[in-house]
Amino acid sequence: MAQLPKLLAQGAEHFGFRGDVWTQPRVAVLIWREFGVSYHPAHVGRLLKRLRWSRQKPVARATQRNETAIERWRTETWLTLKKKPNKKDAP
């Protein structure tokens, strides 16, 4: 338990994970690789809490996401679509 915070401080990418976020399943894999001890990911959350580490949940977003294009769609395209009258309102 004393060695785990030092390992976590090195970052998830240091241990071959994509993205530098520690999730409960990743910490469970790290514990297995480093110490040969198997923990259920749900129990890892309790261990992290005891060590005063917060578990992290990655934001699920596409890597190809284009924030500029999304904002333009919201402010231009969506507004024009929203302003069209409903079919029920047509004479």
Coordinates of N, CA, C and O in Angstrom, one line a residue:
M1 N 0.8 -1.2 0.0 CA 0.0 0.0 0.0 C 0.9 1.3 0.0 O 0.5 2.2 -0.6
A2 N 2.0 1.2 0.7 CA 2.9 2.4 0.8 C 3.5 2.7 -0.6 O 3.8 3.9 -0.9
Q3 N 3.7 1.7 -1.4 CA 4.4 1.9 -2.7 C 3.4 2.4 -3.8 O 3.8 3.0 -4.8
L4 N 2.1 2.1 -3.6 CA 1.2 2.4 -4.7 C 1.1 3.9 -5.0 O 1.1 4.3 -6.2
P5 N 1.1 4.9 -4.0 CA 1.0 6.3 -4.4 C 2.2 6.7 -5.3 O 2.1 7.5 -6.2
K6 N 3.4 6.2 -5.0 CA 4.6 6.5 -5.8 C 4.4 6.0 -7.2 O 4.8 6.7 -8.1
L7 N 3.9 4.8 -7.4 CA 3.6 4.3 -8.7 C 2.6 5.2 -9.5 O 2.8 5.5 -10.6
L8 N 1.5 5.5 -8.8 CA 0.5 6.3 -9.4 C 1.0 7.7 -9.8 O 0.6 8.2 -10.8
A9 N 1.9 8.2 -9.0 CA 2.4 9.6 -9.3 C 3.2 9.6 -10.6 O 3.4 10.6 -11.2
Q10 N 3.7 8.4 -11.0 CA 4.4 8.4 -12.3 C 3.5 8.6 -13.5 O 4.0 8.8 -14.6
G11 N 2.2 8.4 -13.3 CA 1.3 8.6 -14.4 C 0.9 7.3 -15.1 O 1.7 6.4 -15.2
A12 N -0.3 7.3 -15.7 CA -0.8 6.0 -16.3 C 0.0 5.8 -17.6 O 0.2 4.6 -18.0
E13 N 0.4 6.8 -18.3 CA 1.1 6.6 -19.6 C 2.5 5.9 -19.4 O 3.0 5.2 -20.2
H14 N 3.1 6.2 -18.2 CA 4.4 5.6 -17.9 C 4.2 4.0 -17.9 O 5.2 3.3 -18.2
F15 N 3.1 3.6 -17.6 CA 2.8 2.1 -17.5 C 2.1 1.6 -18.7 O 1.6 0.4 -18.7
G16 N 2.1 2.3 -19.8 CA 1.6 1.8 -21.1 C 0.2 2.1 -21.4 O -0.4 1.6 -22.3
F17 N -0.5 2.8 -20.5 CA -1.9 3.2 -20.8 C -2.0 4.4 -21.7 O -1.2 5.3 -21.6
R18 N -3.1 4.4 -22.5 CA -3.3 5.6 -23.4 C -4.0 6.6 -22.6 O -5.1 6.4 -22.1
G19 N -3.5 7.8 -22.5 CA -4.1 8.9 -21.7 C -3.6 8.8 -20.3 O -3.4 7.7 -19.7
D20 N -3.4 9.9 -19.7 CA -2.8 9.9 -18.3 C -3.9 10.0 -17.2 O -3.9 10.9 -16.4
V21 N -4.8 9.1 -17.3 CA -5.9 9.0 -16.3 C -5.9 7.7 -15.6 O -5.8 6.7 -16.2
W22 N -6.0 7.7 -14.3 CA -6.1 6.5 -13.5 C -7.5 6.1 -13.2 O -8.2 6.8 -12.4
T23 N -8.0 5.1 -13.9 CA -9.3 4.6 -13.6 C -9.2 3.4 -12.7 O -8.1 2.8 -12.5
Q24 N -10.2 3.0 -12.1 CA -10.2 1.8 -11.2 C -9.7 0.5 -11.9 O -8.8 -0.1 -11.3
P25 N -10.1 0.2 -13.1 CA -9.6 -1.0 -13.7 C -8.1 -0.9 -14.0 O -7.4 -1.8 -13.9
R26 N -7.7 0.3 -14.4 CA -6.2 0.5 -14.7 C -5.4 0.3 -13.4 O -4.3 -0.3 -13.5
V27 N -5.9 0.9 -12.3 CA -5.1 0.7 -11.0 C -5.1 -0.8 -10.7 O -4.1 -1.3 -10.2
A28 N -6.2 -1.5 -10.9 CA -6.2 -3.0 -10.6 C -5.2 -3.7 -11.5 O -4.5 -4.6 -11.0
V29 N -5.1 -3.3 -12.7 CA -4.0 -3.9 -13.6 C -2.7 -3.6 -13.1 O -1.8 -4.4 -13.1
L30 N -2.4 -2.3 -12.7 CA -1.1 -1.9 -12.2 C -0.8 -2.7 -10.9 O 0.4 -3.2 -10.8
I31 N -1.7 -2.9 -10.0 CA -1.4 -3.7 -8.8 C -1.1 -5.1 -9.2 O -0.2 -5.7 -8.6
W32 N -1.8 -5.7 -10.1 CA -1.5 -7.1 -10.6 C -0.1 -7.2 -11.2 O 0.6 -8.1 -10.8
R33 N 0.2 -6.2 -12.1 CA 1.5 -6.3 -12.7 C 2.7 -6.1 -11.7 O 3.7 -6.8 -11.8
E34 N 2.5 -5.1 -10.8 CA 3.6 -4.8 -9.9 C 3.7 -5.7 -8.7 O 4.8 -6.0 -8.2
F35 N 2.6 -6.2 -8.2 CA 2.6 -6.9 -6.9 C 2.1 -8.3 -7.0 O 2.1 -9.1 -6.1
G36 N 1.5 -8.7 -8.2 CA 0.9 -10.0 -8.3 C -0.3 -10.3 -7.5 O -0.7 -11.4 -7.2
V37 N -1.0 -9.2 -7.1 CA -2.2 -9.3 -6.3 C -3.4 -8.9 -7.1 O -3.4 -7.8 -7.8
S38 N -4.5 -9.6 -7.1 CA -5.7 -9.3 -7.9 C -6.7 -8.7 -7.0 O -7.1 -9.2 -6.0
Y39 N -7.2 -7.5 -7.5 CA -8.3 -6.8 -6.8 C -9.4 -6.5 -7.8 O -9.1 -6.2 -9.0
H40 N -10.6 -6.6 -7.4 CA -11.7 -6.2 -8.2 C -11.7 -4.7 -8.4 O -11.4 -4.0 -7.4
P41 N -12.0 -4.2 -9.6 CA -11.9 -2.7 -9.8 C -12.8 -1.9 -8.8 O -12.4 -0.9 -8.3
A42 N -13.9 -2.5 -8.3 CA -14.7 -1.8 -7.3 C -14.0 -1.7 -6.0 O -14.1 -0.6 -5.3
H43 N -13.2 -2.7 -5.6 CA -12.5 -2.6 -4.4 C -11.3 -1.6 -4.5 O -10.9 -1.0 -3.5
V44 N -10.8 -1.5 -5.7 CA -9.7 -0.5 -5.9 C -10.1 0.9 -5.5 O -9.3 1.6 -4.9
G45 N -11.4 1.2 -5.8 CA -11.9 2.5 -5.4 C -11.7 2.7 -3.9 O -11.4 3.8 -3.4
R46 N -12.0 1.7 -3.1 CA -11.9 1.8 -1.6 C -10.4 2.0 -1.2 O -10.1 2.7 -0.3
L47 N -9.5 1.3 -1.9 CA -8.1 1.4 -1.6 C -7.6 2.8 -1.9 O -6.9 3.4 -1.2
L48 N -8.1 3.3 -3.1 CA -7.7 4.7 -3.4 C -8.2 5.7 -2.4 O -7.5 6.7 -2.1
K49 N -9.4 5.5 -2.0 CA -10.0 6.4 -1.0 C -9.2 6.4 0.3 O -8.9 7.4 0.9
R50 N -8.7 5.2 0.7 CA -7.9 5.1 1.9 C -6.6 5.8 1.8 O -6.1 6.3 2.7
L51 N -6.1 5.8 0.5 CA -4.8 6.5 0.3 C -5.0 8.0 0.0 O -4.0 8.7 -0.4
R52 N -6.2 8.4 0.0 CA -6.6 9.8 -0.3 C -6.3 10.2 -1.8 O -5.9 11.3 -2.1
W53 N -6.5 9.2 -2.6 CA -6.4 9.4 -4.1 C -7.8 9.4 -4.6 O -8.6 8.5 -4.2
S54 N -8.1 10.3 -5.5 CA -9.4 10.2 -6.1 C -9.3 9.4 -7.4 O -8.4 9.5 -8.2
R55 N -10.3 8.5 -7.6 CA -10.4 7.8 -8.9 C -10.8 8.8 -10.0 O -11.5 9.8 -9.7
Q56 N -10.4 8.5 -11.2 CA -10.7 9.4 -12.3 C -11.5 8.7 -13.3 O -11.3 7.5 -13.6
K57 N -12.3 9.4 -13.9 CA -13.1 8.9 -15.0 C -12.8 9.7 -16.3 O -13.0 10.9 -16.3
P58 N -12.4 9.0 -17.3 CA -12.0 9.8 -18.5 C -13.3 10.3 -19.2 O -14.3 9.8 -19.1
V59 N -13.1 11.5 -19.8 CA -14.1 12.1 -20.6 C -14.2 11.3 -21.9 O -13.2 11.2 -22.6
A60 N -15.4 10.8 -22.2 CA -15.6 10.1 -23.5 C -15.9 11.0 -24.6 O -17.0 11.5 -24.8
R61 N -14.8 11.4 -25.3 CA -14.9 12.3 -26.5 C -14.1 11.7 -27.6 O -13.0 11.2 -27.4
A62 N -14.5 11.9 -28.8 CA -13.8 11.4 -30.0 C -12.5 12.3 -30.1 O -12.5 13.5 -29.9
T63 N -11.4 11.6 -30.5 CA -10.2 12.3 -30.7 C -10.2 13.3 -31.9 O -9.5 14.2 -32.0
Q64 N -11.1 13.0 -32.8 CA -11.3 13.8 -34.0 C -12.2 15.0 -33.8 O -12.5 15.7 -34.7
R65 N -12.7 15.2 -32.6 CA -13.7 16.2 -32.3 C -13.1 17.6 -32.7 O -12.0 18.0 -32.3
N66 N -13.9 18.4 -33.4 CA -13.5 19.7 -33.8 C -14.4 20.7 -33.1 O -15.6 20.9 -33.5
E67 N -13.9 21.3 -32.1 CA -14.7 22.2 -31.2 C -15.2 23.4 -32.0 O -16.3 23.9 -31.8
T68 N -14.4 23.9 -32.9 CA -14.8 25.1 -33.7 C -16.0 24.8 -34.6 O -17.0 25.5 -34.6
A69 N -16.0 23.6 -35.2 CA -17.1 23.2 -36.1 C -18.4 22.9 -35.3 O -19.5 23.3 -35.7
I70 N -18.2 22.4 -34.1 CA -19.3 22.1 -33.3 C -20.0 23.4 -32.8 O -21.2 23.5 -32.9
E71 N -19.2 24.3 -32.4 CA -19.8 25.6 -32.0 C -20.4 26.4 -33.1 O -21.5 26.9 -33.0
R72 N -19.9 26.3 -34.3 CA -20.5 26.9 -35.5 C -21.8 26.3 -35.8 O -22.8 26.9 -36.1
W73 N -21.9 25.0 -35.7 CA -23.1 24.3 -35.9 C -24.2 24.7 -34.9 O -25.3 24.9 -35.3
R74 N -23.8 24.8 -33.7 CA -24.8 25.2 -32.6 C -25.3 26.6 -32.9 O -26.5 26.9 -32.7
T75 N -24.4 27.5 -33.2 CA -24.8 28.9 -33.3 C -25.4 29.3 -34.7 O -26.2 30.2 -34.8
E76 N -25.1 28.6 -35.7 CA -25.6 28.9 -37.1 C -26.7 27.9 -37.5 O -27.8 28.2 -37.7
T77 N -26.3 26.7 -37.7 CA -27.1 25.6 -38.3 C -28.3 25.3 -37.4 O -29.5 25.3 -37.8
W78 N -28.0 25.1 -36.1 CA -29.1 24.7 -35.2 C -30.1 25.8 -35.1 O -31.3 25.6 -35.1
L79 N -29.7 27.1 -35.0 CA -30.6 28.2 -34.9 C -31.5 28.3 -36.1 O -32.7 28.6 -36.0
T80 N -31.0 28.1 -37.3 CA -31.8 28.1 -38.5 C -32.8 27.0 -38.6 O -33.9 27.1 -39.0
L81 N -32.4 25.8 -38.1 CA -33.3 24.7 -38.1 C -34.4 24.9 -37.0 O -35.5 24.5 -37.3
K82 N -34.0 25.5 -35.9 CA -34.9 25.7 -34.8 C -36.0 26.7 -35.2 O -37.1 26.6 -34.8
K83 N -35.7 27.7 -36.1 CA -36.6 28.8 -36.4 C -37.6 28.3 -37.4 O -38.6 29.1 -37.6
K84 N -37.5 27.2 -38.1 CA -38.4 26.8 -39.1 C -39.7 26.5 -38.4 O -39.8 25.9 -37.3
P85 N -40.9 26.8 -39.0 CA -42.2 26.5 -38.4 C -42.5 25.1 -38.4 O -42.0 24.3 -39.3
N86 N -43.2 24.6 -37.4 CA -43.6 23.2 -37.3 C -44.7 23.0 -38.4 O -45.4 23.8 -38.9
K87 N -44.8 21.7 -38.9 CA -45.8 21.3 -39.9 C -47.2 21.6 -39.4 O -48.0 21.9 -40.2
K88 N -47.4 21.4 -38.1 CA -48.8 21.6 -37.6 C -49.2 23.1 -37.7 O -50.3 23.4 -37.8
D89 N -48.2 24.0 -37.6 CA -48.5 25.4 -37.6 C -48.7 25.9 -39.0 O -49.2 27.1 -39.2
A90 N -48.4 25.2 -40.0 CA -48.5 25.6 -41.4 C -50.0 25.7 -41.8 O -50.8 24.9 -41.3
P91 N -50.4 26.7 -42.6 CA -51.8 26.8 -43.0 C -52.3 25.7 -43.9 O -51.7 25.1 -44.5

